[in-house]
């Protein structure tokens, strides 16, 4: 696949490395593409750095991996370029409650996946890579490939298939939780947020 990755940090960086190793063509989008040479050059001809707009246009599937506060502005600018594409939202609307617990800044009645789908009505939106600790995305996907589960959600069958393929190609086992309105378990404060387990363990924790 041609994959555009918007954000080349703790989520986009390791996932792009996984996907390039699996044979996909990866375009990392950044505000400053010149800073990504150390990430891109070791990956060979299958990877390059570009602007956010170029990465969104280059990918048939696009991963959203920017910090959540930057997401709305980015989607306003790029919604047209993302139309007709599969968009995997890996962002986390993370906040901390007064008693020190992780919570979603969107509140209890709106999932991040549903919010992104509202912003991108012409895209097929999925959720993945958002509950797993980002510092483990590379190590768990390479040292123990296809042992650890990764929760996913989507309303679109095609987006689900693409997302599950890319979860597998990153070294994880996809665990489909249902539609975007049913994906609260993947958001901050949800049953799977920060949870690392096998596919069976994720299903049990999510009550599936």
PDB file of N, CA, C and O in Angstrom, residues 6 62 64 66 70-82 87 89 91 112 115-120 123 125:
ATOM      1  N   UNK A   6       0.758  11.169   9.039  1.00  0.00           N
ATOM      2  CA  UNK A   6       0.794  12.563   9.476  1.00  0.00           C
ATOM      3  C   UNK A   6       1.288  12.603  10.909  1.00  0.00           C
ATOM      4  O   UNK A   6       0.564  12.324  11.857  1.00  0.00           O
ATOM      5  N   UNK A  62      -4.190   6.756   5.254  1.00  0.00           N
ATOM      6  CA  UNK A  62      -3.465   7.804   5.966  1.00  0.00           C
ATOM      7  C   UNK A  62      -3.626   7.583   7.471  1.00  0.00           C
ATOM      8  O   UNK A  62      -4.747   7.401   7.964  1.00  0.00           O
ATOM      9  N   UNK A  64      -3.340   9.142  11.190  1.00  0.00           N
ATOM     10  CA  UNK A  64      -3.289  10.387  11.962  1.00  0.00           C
ATOM     11  C   UNK A  64      -2.511  10.120  13.247  1.00  0.00           C
ATOM     12  O   UNK A  64      -2.970   9.376  14.114  1.00  0.00           O
ATOM     13  N   UNK A  66      -0.541  12.858  14.866  1.00  0.00           N
ATOM     14  CA  UNK A  66      -0.081  14.128  15.428  1.00  0.00           C
ATOM     15  C   UNK A  66      -0.596  14.250  16.858  1.00  0.00           C
ATOM     16  O   UNK A  66      -1.527  13.550  17.255  1.00  0.00           O
ATOM     17  N   UNK A  70      -3.355  19.338  17.981  1.00  0.00           N
ATOM     18  CA  UNK A  70      -3.123  19.833  16.621  1.00  0.00           C
ATOM     19  C   UNK A  70      -4.061  19.219  15.604  1.00  0.00           C
ATOM     20  O   UNK A  70      -4.071  19.638  14.436  1.00  0.00           O
ATOM     21  N   UNK A  71      -4.887  18.246  16.018  1.00  0.00           N
ATOM     22  CA  UNK A  71      -5.629  17.458  15.048  1.00  0.00           C
ATOM     23  C   UNK A  71      -6.707  18.259  14.330  1.00  0.00           C
ATOM     24  O   UNK A  71      -6.825  18.187  13.098  1.00  0.00           O
ATOM     25  N   UNK A  72      -7.522  19.014  15.042  1.00  0.00           N
ATOM     26  CA  UNK A  72      -8.638  19.710  14.402  1.00  0.00           C
ATOM     27  C   UNK A  72      -8.158  20.664  13.313  1.00  0.00           C
ATOM     28  O   UNK A  72      -8.736  20.723  12.215  1.00  0.00           O
ATOM     29  N   UNK A  73      -7.124  21.423  13.606  1.00  0.00           N
ATOM     30  CA  UNK A  73      -6.608  22.350  12.612  1.00  0.00           C
ATOM     31  C   UNK A  73      -6.072  21.627  11.388  1.00  0.00           C
ATOM     32  O   UNK A  73      -6.275  22.071  10.251  1.00  0.00           O
ATOM     33  N   UNK A  74      -5.407  20.502  11.612  1.00  0.00           N
ATOM     34  CA  UNK A  74      -4.872  19.729  10.500  1.00  0.00           C
ATOM     35  C   UNK A  74      -5.993  19.178   9.630  1.00  0.00           C
ATOM     36  O   UNK A  74      -5.927  19.230   8.397  1.00  0.00           O
ATOM     37  N   UNK A  75      -7.049  18.660  10.261  1.00  0.00           N
ATOM     38  CA  UNK A  75      -8.157  18.103   9.491  1.00  0.00           C
ATOM     39  C   UNK A  75      -8.906  19.183   8.723  1.00  0.00           C
ATOM     40  O   UNK A  75      -9.408  18.927   7.621  1.00  0.00           O
ATOM     41  N   UNK A  76      -8.992  20.386   9.265  1.00  0.00           N
ATOM     42  CA  UNK A  76      -9.626  21.486   8.524  1.00  0.00           C
ATOM     43  C   UNK A  76      -8.876  21.758   7.232  1.00  0.00           C
ATOM     44  O   UNK A  76      -9.484  21.998   6.181  1.00  0.00           O
ATOM     45  N   UNK A  77      -7.562  21.704   7.303  1.00  0.00           N
ATOM     46  CA  UNK A  77      -6.750  22.004   6.124  1.00  0.00           C
ATOM     47  C   UNK A  77      -6.726  20.856   5.117  1.00  0.00           C
ATOM     48  O   UNK A  77      -6.613  21.100   3.908  1.00  0.00           O
ATOM     49  N   UNK A  78      -6.841  19.629   5.584  1.00  0.00           N
ATOM     50  CA  UNK A  78      -6.567  18.480   4.724  1.00  0.00           C
ATOM     51  C   UNK A  78      -7.781  17.627   4.415  1.00  0.00           C
ATOM     52  O   UNK A  78      -7.646  16.588   3.753  1.00  0.00           O
ATOM     53  N   UNK A  79      -8.967  18.022   4.860  1.00  0.00           N
ATOM     54  CA  UNK A  79     -10.151  17.183   4.653  1.00  0.00           C
ATOM     55  C   UNK A  79     -10.341  16.840   3.178  1.00  0.00           C
ATOM     56  O   UNK A  79     -10.694  15.704   2.833  1.00  0.00           O
ATOM     57  N   UNK A  80     -10.110  17.803   2.290  1.00  0.00           N
ATOM     58  CA  UNK A  80     -10.276  17.539   0.867  1.00  0.00           C
ATOM     59  C   UNK A  80      -9.303  16.495   0.355  1.00  0.00           C
ATOM     60  O   UNK A  80      -9.665  15.630  -0.457  1.00  0.00           O
ATOM     61  N   UNK A  81      -8.067  16.552   0.816  1.00  0.00           N
ATOM     62  CA  UNK A  81      -7.058  15.579   0.380  1.00  0.00           C
ATOM     63  C   UNK A  81      -7.329  14.187   0.942  1.00  0.00           C
ATOM     64  O   UNK A  81      -6.866  13.182   0.380  1.00  0.00           O
ATOM     65  N   UNK A  82      -8.052  14.114   2.047  1.00  0.00           N
ATOM     66  CA  UNK A  82      -8.331  12.828   2.679  1.00  0.00           C
ATOM     67  C   UNK A  82      -9.626  12.198   2.174  1.00  0.00           C
ATOM     68  O   UNK A  82      -9.928  11.051   2.521  1.00  0.00           O
ATOM     69  N   UNK A  87      -8.742   6.434   6.619  1.00  0.00           N
ATOM     70  CA  UNK A  87      -8.008   7.241   7.582  1.00  0.00           C
ATOM     71  C   UNK A  87      -8.022   6.509   8.923  1.00  0.00           C
ATOM     72  O   UNK A  87      -9.086   6.237   9.481  1.00  0.00           O
ATOM     73  N   UNK A  89      -7.171   6.747  12.717  1.00  0.00           N
ATOM     74  CA  UNK A  89      -6.924   7.745  13.759  1.00  0.00           C
ATOM     75  C   UNK A  89      -6.237   7.070  14.943  1.00  0.00           C
ATOM     76  O   UNK A  89      -6.826   6.231  15.626  1.00  0.00           O
ATOM     77  N   UNK A  91      -4.754   9.049  17.336  1.00  0.00           N
ATOM     78  CA  UNK A  91      -4.581  10.111  18.328  1.00  0.00           C
ATOM     79  C   UNK A  91      -5.361   9.797  19.608  1.00  0.00           C
ATOM     80  O   UNK A  91      -6.294   8.999  19.597  1.00  0.00           O
ATOM     81  N   UNK A 112     -13.431   9.347  20.183  1.00  0.00           N
ATOM     82  CA  UNK A 112     -12.527  10.017  19.256  1.00  0.00           C
ATOM     83  C   UNK A 112     -12.795   9.579  17.816  1.00  0.00           C
ATOM     84  O   UNK A 112     -12.760  10.381  16.885  1.00  0.00           O
ATOM     85  N   UNK A 115     -15.756  11.419  16.492  1.00  0.00           N
ATOM     86  CA  UNK A 115     -15.416  12.821  16.277  1.00  0.00           C
ATOM     87  C   UNK A 115     -14.662  13.002  14.962  1.00  0.00           C
ATOM     88  O   UNK A 115     -14.974  13.905  14.160  1.00  0.00           O
ATOM     89  N   UNK A 116     -13.706  12.137  14.691  1.00  0.00           N
ATOM     90  CA  UNK A 116     -12.946  12.248  13.448  1.00  0.00           C
ATOM     91  C   UNK A 116     -13.827  11.950  12.243  1.00  0.00           C
ATOM     92  O   UNK A 116     -13.716  12.604  11.199  1.00  0.00           O
ATOM     93  N   UNK A 117     -14.715  10.979  12.365  1.00  0.00           N
ATOM     94  CA  UNK A 117     -15.628  10.667  11.267  1.00  0.00           C
ATOM     95  C   UNK A 117     -16.536  11.849  10.958  1.00  0.00           C
ATOM     96  O   UNK A 117     -16.872  12.102   9.791  1.00  0.00           O
ATOM     97  N   UNK A 118     -16.953  12.601  11.986  1.00  0.00           N
ATOM     98  CA  UNK A 118     -17.741  13.808  11.762  1.00  0.00           C
ATOM     99  C   UNK A 118     -16.942  14.854  10.989  1.00  0.00           C
ATOM    100  O   UNK A 118     -17.494  15.558  10.133  1.00  0.00           O
ATOM    101  N   UNK A 119     -15.666  14.958  11.292  1.00  0.00           N
ATOM    102  CA  UNK A 119     -14.812  15.945  10.632  1.00  0.00           C
ATOM    103  C   UNK A 119     -14.451  15.530   9.211  1.00  0.00           C
ATOM    104  O   UNK A 119     -14.101  16.381   8.394  1.00  0.00           O
ATOM    105  N   UNK A 120     -14.480  14.217   8.932  1.00  0.00           N
ATOM    106  CA  UNK A 120     -14.081  13.699   7.625  1.00  0.00           C
ATOM    107  C   UNK A 120     -15.211  12.857   7.034  1.00  0.00           C
ATOM    108  O   UNK A 120     -15.087  11.636   6.870  1.00  0.00           O
ATOM    109  N   UNK A 123     -14.381  10.402   4.166  1.00  0.00           N
ATOM    110  CA  UNK A 123     -13.328   9.408   4.382  1.00  0.00           C
ATOM    111  C   UNK A 123     -13.900   8.220   5.136  1.00  0.00           C
ATOM    112  O   UNK A 123     -14.925   8.325   5.809  1.00  0.00           O
ATOM    113  N   UNK A 125     -13.187   6.078   8.169  1.00  0.00           N
ATOM    114  CA  UNK A 125     -12.369   6.261   9.371  1.00  0.00           C
ATOM    115  C   UNK A 125     -12.315   4.982  10.192  1.00  0.00           C
ATOM    116  O   UNK A 125     -13.317   4.274  10.343  1.00  0.00           O
TER     117      UNK A 125
END
